[in-house]
Coordinates of C-alpha atoms and ligand atoms in Angstrom, one line a residue:
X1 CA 20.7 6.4 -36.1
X2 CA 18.7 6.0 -33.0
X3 CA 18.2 2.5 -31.8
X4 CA 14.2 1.6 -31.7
X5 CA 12.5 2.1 -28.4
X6 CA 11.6 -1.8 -29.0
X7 CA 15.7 -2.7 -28.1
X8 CA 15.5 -0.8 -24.8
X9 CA 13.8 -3.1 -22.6
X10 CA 13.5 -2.8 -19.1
X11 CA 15.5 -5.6 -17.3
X12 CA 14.4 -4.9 -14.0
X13 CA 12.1 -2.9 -10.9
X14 CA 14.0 -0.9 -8.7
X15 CA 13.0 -3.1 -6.1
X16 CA 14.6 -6.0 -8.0
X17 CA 18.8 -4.7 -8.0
X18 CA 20.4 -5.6 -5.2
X19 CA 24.4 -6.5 -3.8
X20 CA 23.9 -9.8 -5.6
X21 CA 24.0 -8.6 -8.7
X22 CA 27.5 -6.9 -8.5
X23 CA 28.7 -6.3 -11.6
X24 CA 25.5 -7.1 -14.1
X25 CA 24.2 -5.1 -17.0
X26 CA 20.8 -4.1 -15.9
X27 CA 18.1 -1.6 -17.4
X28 CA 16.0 0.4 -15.6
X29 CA 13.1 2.5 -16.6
X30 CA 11.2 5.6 -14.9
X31 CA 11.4 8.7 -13.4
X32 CA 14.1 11.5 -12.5
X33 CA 13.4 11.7 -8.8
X34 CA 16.1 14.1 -7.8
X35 CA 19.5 15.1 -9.7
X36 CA 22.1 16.3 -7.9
X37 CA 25.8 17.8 -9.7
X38 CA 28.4 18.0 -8.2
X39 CA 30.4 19.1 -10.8
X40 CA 32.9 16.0 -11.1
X41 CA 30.0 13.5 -10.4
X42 CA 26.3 13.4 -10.7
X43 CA 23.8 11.1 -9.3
X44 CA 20.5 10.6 -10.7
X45 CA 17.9 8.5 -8.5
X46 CA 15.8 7.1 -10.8
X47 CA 11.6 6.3 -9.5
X48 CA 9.4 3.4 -10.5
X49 CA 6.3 2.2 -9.0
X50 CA 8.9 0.2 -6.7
X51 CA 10.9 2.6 -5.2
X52 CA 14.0 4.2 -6.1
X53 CA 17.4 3.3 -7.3
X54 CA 20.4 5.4 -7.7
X55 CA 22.6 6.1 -10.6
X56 CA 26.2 7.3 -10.4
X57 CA 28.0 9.1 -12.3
X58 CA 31.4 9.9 -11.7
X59 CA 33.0 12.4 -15.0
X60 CA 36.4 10.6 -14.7
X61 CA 34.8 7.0 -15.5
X62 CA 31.6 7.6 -18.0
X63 CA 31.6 9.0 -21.8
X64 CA 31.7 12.6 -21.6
X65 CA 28.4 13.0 -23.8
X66 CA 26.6 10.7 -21.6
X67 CA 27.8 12.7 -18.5
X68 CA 27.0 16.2 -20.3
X69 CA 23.2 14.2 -21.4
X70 CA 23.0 13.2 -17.7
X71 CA 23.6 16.8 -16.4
X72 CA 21.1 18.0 -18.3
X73 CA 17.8 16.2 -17.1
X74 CA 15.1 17.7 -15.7
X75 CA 12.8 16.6 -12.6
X76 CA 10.1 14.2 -13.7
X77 CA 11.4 13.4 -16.9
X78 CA 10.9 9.4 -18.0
X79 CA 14.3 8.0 -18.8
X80 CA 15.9 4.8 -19.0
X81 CA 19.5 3.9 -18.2
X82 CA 21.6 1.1 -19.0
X83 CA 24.4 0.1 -16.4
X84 CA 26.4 -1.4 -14.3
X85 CA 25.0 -2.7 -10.9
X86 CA 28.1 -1.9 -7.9
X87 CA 27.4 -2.6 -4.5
X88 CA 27.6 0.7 -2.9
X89 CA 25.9 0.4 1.5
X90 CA 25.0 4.2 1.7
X91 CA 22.8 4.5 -1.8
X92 CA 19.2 3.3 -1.3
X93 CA 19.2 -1.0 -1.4
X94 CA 22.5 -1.2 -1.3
X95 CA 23.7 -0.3 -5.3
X96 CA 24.0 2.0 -7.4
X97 CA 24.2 2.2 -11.4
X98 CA 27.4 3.2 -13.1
X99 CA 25.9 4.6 -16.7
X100 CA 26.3 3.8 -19.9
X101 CA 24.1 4.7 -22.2
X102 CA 20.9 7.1 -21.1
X103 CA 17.7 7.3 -23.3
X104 CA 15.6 10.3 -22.6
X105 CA 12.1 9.2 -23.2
X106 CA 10.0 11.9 -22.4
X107 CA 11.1 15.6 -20.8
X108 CA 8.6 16.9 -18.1
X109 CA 8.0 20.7 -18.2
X110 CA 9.1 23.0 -15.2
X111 CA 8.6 23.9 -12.6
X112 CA 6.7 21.1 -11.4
X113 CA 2.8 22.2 -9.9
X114 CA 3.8 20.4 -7.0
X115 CA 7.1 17.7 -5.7
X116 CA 6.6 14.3 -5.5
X117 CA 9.5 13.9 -3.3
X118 CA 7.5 15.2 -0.5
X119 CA 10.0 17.9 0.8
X120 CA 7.1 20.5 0.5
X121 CA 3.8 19.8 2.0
X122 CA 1.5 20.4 -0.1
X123 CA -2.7 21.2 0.6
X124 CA -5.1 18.3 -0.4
X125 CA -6.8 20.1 -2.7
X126 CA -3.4 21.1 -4.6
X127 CA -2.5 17.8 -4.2
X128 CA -5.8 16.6 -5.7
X129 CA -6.0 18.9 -9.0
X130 CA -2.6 17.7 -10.0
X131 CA -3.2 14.3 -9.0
X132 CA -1.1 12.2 -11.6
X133 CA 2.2 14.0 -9.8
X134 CA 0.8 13.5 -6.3
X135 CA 0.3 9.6 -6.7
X136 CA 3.8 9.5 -7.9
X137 CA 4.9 10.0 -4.1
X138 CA 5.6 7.1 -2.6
X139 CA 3.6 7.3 0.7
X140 CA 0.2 8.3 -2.1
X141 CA 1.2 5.6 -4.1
X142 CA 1.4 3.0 -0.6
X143 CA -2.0 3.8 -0.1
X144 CA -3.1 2.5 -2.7
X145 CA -1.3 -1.0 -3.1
X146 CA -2.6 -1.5 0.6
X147 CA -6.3 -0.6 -1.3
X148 CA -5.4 -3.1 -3.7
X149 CA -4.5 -6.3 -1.5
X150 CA -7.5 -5.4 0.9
X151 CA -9.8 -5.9 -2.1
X152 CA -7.7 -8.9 -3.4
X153 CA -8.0 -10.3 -0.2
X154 CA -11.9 -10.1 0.4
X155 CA -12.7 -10.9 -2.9
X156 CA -10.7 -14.5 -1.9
X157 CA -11.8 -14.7 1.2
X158 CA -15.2 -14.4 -0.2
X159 CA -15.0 -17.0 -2.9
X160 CA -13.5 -19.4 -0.8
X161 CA -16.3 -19.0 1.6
X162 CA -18.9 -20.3 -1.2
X163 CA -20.0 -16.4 -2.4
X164 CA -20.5 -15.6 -5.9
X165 CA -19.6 -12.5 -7.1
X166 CA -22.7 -10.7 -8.8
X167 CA -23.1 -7.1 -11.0
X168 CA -26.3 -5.1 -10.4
X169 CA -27.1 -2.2 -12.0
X170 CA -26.3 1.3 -10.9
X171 CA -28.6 3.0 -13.3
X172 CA -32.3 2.6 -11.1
X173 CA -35.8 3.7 -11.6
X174 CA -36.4 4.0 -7.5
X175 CA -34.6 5.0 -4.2
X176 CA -33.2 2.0 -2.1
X177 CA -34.4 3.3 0.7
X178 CA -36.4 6.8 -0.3
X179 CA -34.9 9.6 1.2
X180 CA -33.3 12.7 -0.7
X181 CA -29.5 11.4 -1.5
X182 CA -29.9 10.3 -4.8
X183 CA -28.7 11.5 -7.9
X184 CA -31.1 11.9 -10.6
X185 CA -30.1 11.6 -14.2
X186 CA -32.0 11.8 -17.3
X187 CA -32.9 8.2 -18.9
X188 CA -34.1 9.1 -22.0
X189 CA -37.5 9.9 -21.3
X190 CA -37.4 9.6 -18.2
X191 CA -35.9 10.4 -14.2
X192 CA -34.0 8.0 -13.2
X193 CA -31.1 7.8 -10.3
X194 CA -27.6 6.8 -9.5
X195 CA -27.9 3.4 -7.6
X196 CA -27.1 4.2 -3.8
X197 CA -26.7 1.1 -2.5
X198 CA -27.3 -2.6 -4.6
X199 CA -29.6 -3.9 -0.9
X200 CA -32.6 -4.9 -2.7
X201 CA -30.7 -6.7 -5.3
X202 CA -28.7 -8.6 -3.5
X203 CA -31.9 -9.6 -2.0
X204 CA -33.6 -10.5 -4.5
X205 CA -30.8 -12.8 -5.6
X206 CA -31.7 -14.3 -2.5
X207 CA -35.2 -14.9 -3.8
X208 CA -33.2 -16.4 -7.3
X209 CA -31.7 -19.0 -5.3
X210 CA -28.1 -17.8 -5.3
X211 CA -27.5 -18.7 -1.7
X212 CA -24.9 -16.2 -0.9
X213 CA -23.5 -13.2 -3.1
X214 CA -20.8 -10.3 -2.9
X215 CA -20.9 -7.3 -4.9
X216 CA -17.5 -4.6 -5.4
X217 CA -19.3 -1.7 -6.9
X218 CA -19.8 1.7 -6.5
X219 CA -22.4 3.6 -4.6
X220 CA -23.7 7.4 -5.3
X221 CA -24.9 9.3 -2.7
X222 CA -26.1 13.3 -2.8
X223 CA -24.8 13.6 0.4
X224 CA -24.2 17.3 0.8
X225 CA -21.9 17.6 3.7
X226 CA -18.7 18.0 3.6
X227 CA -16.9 15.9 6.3
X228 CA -13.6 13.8 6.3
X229 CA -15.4 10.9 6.4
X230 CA -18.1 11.1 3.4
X231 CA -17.5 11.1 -0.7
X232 CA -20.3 11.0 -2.7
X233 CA -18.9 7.9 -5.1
X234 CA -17.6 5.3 -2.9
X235 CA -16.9 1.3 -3.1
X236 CA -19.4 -0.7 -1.5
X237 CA -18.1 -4.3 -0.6
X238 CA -21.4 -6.0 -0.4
X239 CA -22.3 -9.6 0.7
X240 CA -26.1 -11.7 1.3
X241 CA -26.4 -14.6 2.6
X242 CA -29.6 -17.0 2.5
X243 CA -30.7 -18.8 5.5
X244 CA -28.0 -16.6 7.4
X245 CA -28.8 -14.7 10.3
X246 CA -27.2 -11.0 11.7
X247 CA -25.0 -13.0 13.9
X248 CA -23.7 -15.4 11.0
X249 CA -23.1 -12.5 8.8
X250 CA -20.9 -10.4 11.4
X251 CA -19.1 -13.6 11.8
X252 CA -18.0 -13.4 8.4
X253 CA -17.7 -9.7 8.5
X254 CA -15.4 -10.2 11.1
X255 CA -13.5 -13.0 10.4
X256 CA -12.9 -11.1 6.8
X257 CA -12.2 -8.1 8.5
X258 CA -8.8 -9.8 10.2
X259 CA -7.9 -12.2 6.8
X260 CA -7.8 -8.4 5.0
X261 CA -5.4 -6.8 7.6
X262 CA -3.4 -10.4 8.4
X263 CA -3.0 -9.8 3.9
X264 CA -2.1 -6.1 4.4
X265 CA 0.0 -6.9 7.0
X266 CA 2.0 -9.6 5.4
X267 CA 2.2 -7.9 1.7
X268 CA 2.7 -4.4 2.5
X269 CA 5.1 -3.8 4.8
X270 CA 6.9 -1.0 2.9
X271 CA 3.9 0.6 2.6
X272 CA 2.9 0.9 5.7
X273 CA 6.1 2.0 6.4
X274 CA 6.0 4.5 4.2
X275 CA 2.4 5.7 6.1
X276 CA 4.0 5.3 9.5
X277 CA 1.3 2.7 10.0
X278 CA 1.8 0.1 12.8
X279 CA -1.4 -2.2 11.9
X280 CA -2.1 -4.8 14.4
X281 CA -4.3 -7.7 13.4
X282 CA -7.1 -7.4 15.7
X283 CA -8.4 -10.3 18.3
X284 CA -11.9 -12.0 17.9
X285 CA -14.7 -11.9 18.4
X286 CA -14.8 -8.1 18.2
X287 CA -16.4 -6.6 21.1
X288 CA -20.6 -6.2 20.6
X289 CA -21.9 -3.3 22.2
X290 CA -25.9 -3.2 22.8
X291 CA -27.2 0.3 21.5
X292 CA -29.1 0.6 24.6
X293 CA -25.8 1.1 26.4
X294 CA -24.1 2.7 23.7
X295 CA -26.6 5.2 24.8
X296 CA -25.8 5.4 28.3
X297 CA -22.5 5.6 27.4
X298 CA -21.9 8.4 25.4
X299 CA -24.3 10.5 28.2
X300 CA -22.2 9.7 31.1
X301 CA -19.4 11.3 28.4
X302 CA -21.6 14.5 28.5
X303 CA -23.4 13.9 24.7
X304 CA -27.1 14.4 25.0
X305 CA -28.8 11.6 23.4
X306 CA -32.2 10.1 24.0
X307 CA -32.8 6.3 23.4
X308 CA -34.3 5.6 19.9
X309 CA -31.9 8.6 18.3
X310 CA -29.4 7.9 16.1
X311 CA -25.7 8.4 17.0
X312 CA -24.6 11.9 16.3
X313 CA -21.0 12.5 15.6
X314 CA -20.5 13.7 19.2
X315 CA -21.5 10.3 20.1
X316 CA -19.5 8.6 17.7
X317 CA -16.4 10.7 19.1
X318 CA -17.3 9.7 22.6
X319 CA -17.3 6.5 21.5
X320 CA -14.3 6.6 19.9
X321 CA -13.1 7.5 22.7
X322 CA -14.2 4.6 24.9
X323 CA -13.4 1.8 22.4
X324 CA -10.1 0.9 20.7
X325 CA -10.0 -0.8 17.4
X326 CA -13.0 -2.9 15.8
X327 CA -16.5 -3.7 17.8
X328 CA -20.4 -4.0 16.8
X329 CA -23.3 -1.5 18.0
X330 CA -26.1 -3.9 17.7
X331 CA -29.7 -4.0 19.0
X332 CA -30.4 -0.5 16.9
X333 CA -34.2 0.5 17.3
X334 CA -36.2 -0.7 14.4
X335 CA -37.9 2.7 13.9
X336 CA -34.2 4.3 12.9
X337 CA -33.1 1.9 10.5
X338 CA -34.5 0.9 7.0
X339 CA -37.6 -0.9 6.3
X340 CA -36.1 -3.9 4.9
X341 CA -34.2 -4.5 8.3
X342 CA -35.8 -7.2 10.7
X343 CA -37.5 -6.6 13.8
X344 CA -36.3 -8.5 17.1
X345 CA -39.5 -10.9 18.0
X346 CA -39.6 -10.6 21.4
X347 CA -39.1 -6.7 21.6
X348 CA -40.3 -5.4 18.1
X349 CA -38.7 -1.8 19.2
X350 CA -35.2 -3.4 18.6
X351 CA -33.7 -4.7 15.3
X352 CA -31.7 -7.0 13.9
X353 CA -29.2 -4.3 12.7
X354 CA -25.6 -4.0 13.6
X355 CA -23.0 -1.6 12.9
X356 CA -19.0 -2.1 12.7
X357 CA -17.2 0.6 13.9
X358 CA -13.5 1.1 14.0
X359 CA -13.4 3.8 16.7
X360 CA -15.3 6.7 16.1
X361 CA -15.6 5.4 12.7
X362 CA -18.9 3.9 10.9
X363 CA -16.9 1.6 8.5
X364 CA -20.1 -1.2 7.7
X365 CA -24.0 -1.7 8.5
X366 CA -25.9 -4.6 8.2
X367 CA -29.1 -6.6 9.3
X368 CA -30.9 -9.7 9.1
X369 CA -33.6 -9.0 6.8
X370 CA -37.5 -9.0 6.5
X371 CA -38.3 -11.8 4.3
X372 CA -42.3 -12.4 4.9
X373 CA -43.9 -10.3 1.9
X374 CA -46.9 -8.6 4.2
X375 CA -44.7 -7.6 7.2
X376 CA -42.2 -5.5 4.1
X377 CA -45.1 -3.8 2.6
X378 CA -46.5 -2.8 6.2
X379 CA -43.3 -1.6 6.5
X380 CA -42.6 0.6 3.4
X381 CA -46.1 1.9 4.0
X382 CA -44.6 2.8 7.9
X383 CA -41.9 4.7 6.3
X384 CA -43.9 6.7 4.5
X385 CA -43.0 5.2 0.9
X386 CA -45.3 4.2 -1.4
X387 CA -45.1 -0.2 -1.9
X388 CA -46.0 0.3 -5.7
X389 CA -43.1 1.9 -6.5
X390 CA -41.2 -1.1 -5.1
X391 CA -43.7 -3.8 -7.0
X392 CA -41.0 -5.6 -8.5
X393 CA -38.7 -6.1 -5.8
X394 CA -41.9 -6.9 -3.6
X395 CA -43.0 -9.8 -5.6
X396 CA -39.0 -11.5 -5.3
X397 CA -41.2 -11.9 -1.4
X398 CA -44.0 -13.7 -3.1
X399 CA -42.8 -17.0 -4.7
X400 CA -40.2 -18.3 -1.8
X401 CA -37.9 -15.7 -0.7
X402 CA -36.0 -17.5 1.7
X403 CA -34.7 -15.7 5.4
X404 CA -31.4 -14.1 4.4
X405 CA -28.6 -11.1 6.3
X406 CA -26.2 -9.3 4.9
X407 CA -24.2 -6.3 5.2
X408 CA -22.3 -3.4 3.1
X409 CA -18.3 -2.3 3.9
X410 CA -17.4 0.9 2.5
X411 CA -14.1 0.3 1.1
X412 CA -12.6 3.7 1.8
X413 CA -13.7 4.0 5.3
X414 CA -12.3 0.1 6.0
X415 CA -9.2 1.5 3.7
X416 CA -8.6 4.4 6.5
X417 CA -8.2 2.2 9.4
X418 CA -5.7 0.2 7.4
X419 CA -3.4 3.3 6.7
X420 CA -4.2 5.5 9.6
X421 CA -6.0 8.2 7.4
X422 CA -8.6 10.8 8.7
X423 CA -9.6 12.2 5.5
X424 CA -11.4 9.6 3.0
X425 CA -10.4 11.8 0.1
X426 CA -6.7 10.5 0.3
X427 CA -7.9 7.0 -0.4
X428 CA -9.6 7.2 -3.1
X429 CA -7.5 8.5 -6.7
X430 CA -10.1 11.0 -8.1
X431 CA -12.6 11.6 -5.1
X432 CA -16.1 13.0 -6.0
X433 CA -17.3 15.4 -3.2
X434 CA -19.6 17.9 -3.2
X435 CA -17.3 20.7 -4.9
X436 CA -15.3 18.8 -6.8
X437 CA -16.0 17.0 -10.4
X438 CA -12.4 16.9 -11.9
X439 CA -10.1 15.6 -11.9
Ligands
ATP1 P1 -23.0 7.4 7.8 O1 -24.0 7.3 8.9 O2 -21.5 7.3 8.3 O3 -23.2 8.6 6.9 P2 -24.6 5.4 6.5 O4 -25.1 4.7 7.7 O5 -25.4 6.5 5.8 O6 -23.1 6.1 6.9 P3 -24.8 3.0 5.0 O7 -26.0 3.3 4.2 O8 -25.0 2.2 6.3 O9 -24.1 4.4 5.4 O10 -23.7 2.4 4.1 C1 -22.9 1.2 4.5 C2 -21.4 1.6 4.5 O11 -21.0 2.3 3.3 C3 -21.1 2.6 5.6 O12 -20.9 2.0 6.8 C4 -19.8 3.3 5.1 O13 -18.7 2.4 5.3 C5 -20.1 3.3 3.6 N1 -20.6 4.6 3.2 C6 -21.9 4.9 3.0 N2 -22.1 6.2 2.6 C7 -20.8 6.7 2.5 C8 -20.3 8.0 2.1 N3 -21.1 9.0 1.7 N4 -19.0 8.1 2.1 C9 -18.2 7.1 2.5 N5 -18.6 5.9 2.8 C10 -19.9 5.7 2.9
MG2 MG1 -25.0 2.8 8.2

């Protein structure tokens, strides 16, 4: 009789067997990543999330049934093997497994729709519609560990900084900010929308006396271009801070900015490896750049821009260009940015709004806010929205709303400058854009 799956534990990760272990009985558990017979010996490298390890299996030295069960695998199949660790310099850390006993625990069908060992190159959106096989690669897989530590390591950096992690909701009776790139979805009775962006949430947690708040969540927007650099379901990493101002905030922005790539750095050096990623923790402050001269700029660079225009993507490739690594475009004219964002005293045309670009990259925007209740309906009204379909954020302006900044990060786009990407799809598992839904 078969023994019960229960008595076949794993003993350890791939990473875990090493020359130490000489001579153990170990237990390994995953994938076969490649088989290759050569008649009188066959070696099987078995895949975990870790990495690989190899198993040997020389005729002359293991139970002839075991050797005919190896020879029979098939790619992708989940087995595990119980063995004996031998040092061995050329297999992959150093060991390999002598066999002996092999439990076939689930057969994968063949041929595969595409290889996760990465010898064929495979198109994105292949790689995409069979995505549980593509993240099995290694270098996929890498991406997403680094994904994983950046968020880990904001989410600390955050909490250690006195920010208190809040949930708003995503299902919203108004726009944030107007405009067309919301989704609208039936609420019962109603239309109602896809949040696409938690700003006047976090602000009126301001107005409920939280002090300062961080929010991990996603954001829809029915963006309908199709670029490299927009998905319409992203993360936002969101903060607010009371009594802060723009310049306080980008300090925090920035000085979580480097504690995420210092974290990266440190915790993922295999994966970067595996991305070909040299990632250099960046010196502060970042370089701040006023818009006025971002605009001079990108002209003398042969891009036609007029002052009060926002930057077009020729601009932000000039500017890419011109910069290297992380800075701030601040001093954007009010007239181009949002109504909740602050106008500069002194020169009312210019805001309080910055940008943090990596490159030609967009990767955050934020703004010291308006907090006086008359100057924000003035300014809805500017924008051509209508203040009474914002009445209940408004009134969070009426009973003590304190001054307060904050910005958004978009995860994927800070995510690309960590692993070198160009195209956002690649960091995210199951990207939405605007032709695809599944999977
Ligand atoms: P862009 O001008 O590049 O389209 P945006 O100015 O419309 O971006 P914001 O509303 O400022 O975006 O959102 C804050 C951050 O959220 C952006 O800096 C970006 O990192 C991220 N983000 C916003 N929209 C998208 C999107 N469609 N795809 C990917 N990331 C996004
Ligand atoms: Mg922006």
């Amino acid at each position: 009789m078969m023994e019960s799956l229960a008595d076949w534990r794993r003993s350890h990760y791939s990473r875990e067997v090493n020359p130490d272990m000489n001579g153990e009985e170990i237990l390994v558990m995953g994938w076969t990543h490649e088989i290759r017979d050569l008649g009188g010996i066959i070696f099987v490298l078995l895949r975990d999330r870790d990495g690989l390890v190899q198993v040997t299996a020389p005729s002359k030295k293991i139970d002839p049934g075991l050797f005919e069960n190896l020879r029979k695998l098939k790619k992708e199949s989940v087995i595990a093997v119980k063995g004996t660790v031998q040092e061995s310099p050329k297999a992959p850390g150093g060991v390999e497994l002598i066999p002996t006993d092999l439990r076939l625990l689930n057969q994968s069908q063949q041929p595969l729709p595409l290889d996760p060992t990465e010898k064929v190159r495979a198109e994105i959106d292949t790689r995409l519609d069979s995505r549980f096989l593509d993240l099995r690669k290694p270098s996929v897989s890498a991406i997403f560990k680094i994904k994983s530590t950046m968020l880990h390591s904001v989410r600390v950096f955050l909490e250690k900084n006195g920010y208190l992690e809040v949930n708003t909701p995503k299902l919203v009776a108004s726009a944030t900010e107007g405009g067309t790139e919301l989704f609208p979805i039936t609420y019962f009775e109603r239309e109602a929308f896809l949040g696409q962006s938690p700003q006047l949430y976090k602000q009126t947690m301001m107005s409920a006396g939280f002090d300062k708040v961080y929010e991990i969540a996603p954001i829809f927007r029915a963006e309908e271009h199709d670029t490299l650099r927009h998905l319409n379901e992203v993360i936002s990493i969101d903060m607010e801070a009371s009594f802060h101002s723009d310049e306080d905030v980008m300090d925090v922005l920035e000085k979580l900015v480097v504690q995420a790539i210092t974290d990266v750095t440190e915790n993922c050096e295999e994966e970067l490896k595996l991305l070909d990623k040299d990632l250099q923790i960046p010196e502060t402050p970042f370089e701040r750049i006023d818009y006025d001269d971002v605009i001079d700029l990108v002209n003398s660079k042969g891009v036609a821009l007029e002052h009060g225009e926002d930057l077009s993507r020729a601009a932000e490739k000039a500017m890419g260009e011109a910069m290297d690594g992380y800075y701030f475009i601040t001093g954007w004219p009010t007239e181009i940015k949002p109504f909740y964002v602050m106008a500069n005293e002194e020169t009312p045309e210019k805001s309080h709004a910055f940008d943090l670009m990596y490159k030609d990259l967009e990767i955050s925007s934020g703004a010291m806010r308006v907090h006086q209740h008359d100057v924000l309906v003035e300014k809805i009204s500017s924008k051509g929205l209508n203040p009474e379909s914002f009445e209940r954020y408004l009134a969070a302006f009426e009973y003590g709303m304190p001054p307060h900044a904050g910005w958004g990060l978009g995860a994927e786009r800070f995510n690309m400058t960590l692993t070198g990407l160009n195209n956002i799809r690649e960091t995210v598992l199951f990207p939405r854009d605007r032709r695809r839904l599944t999977p």
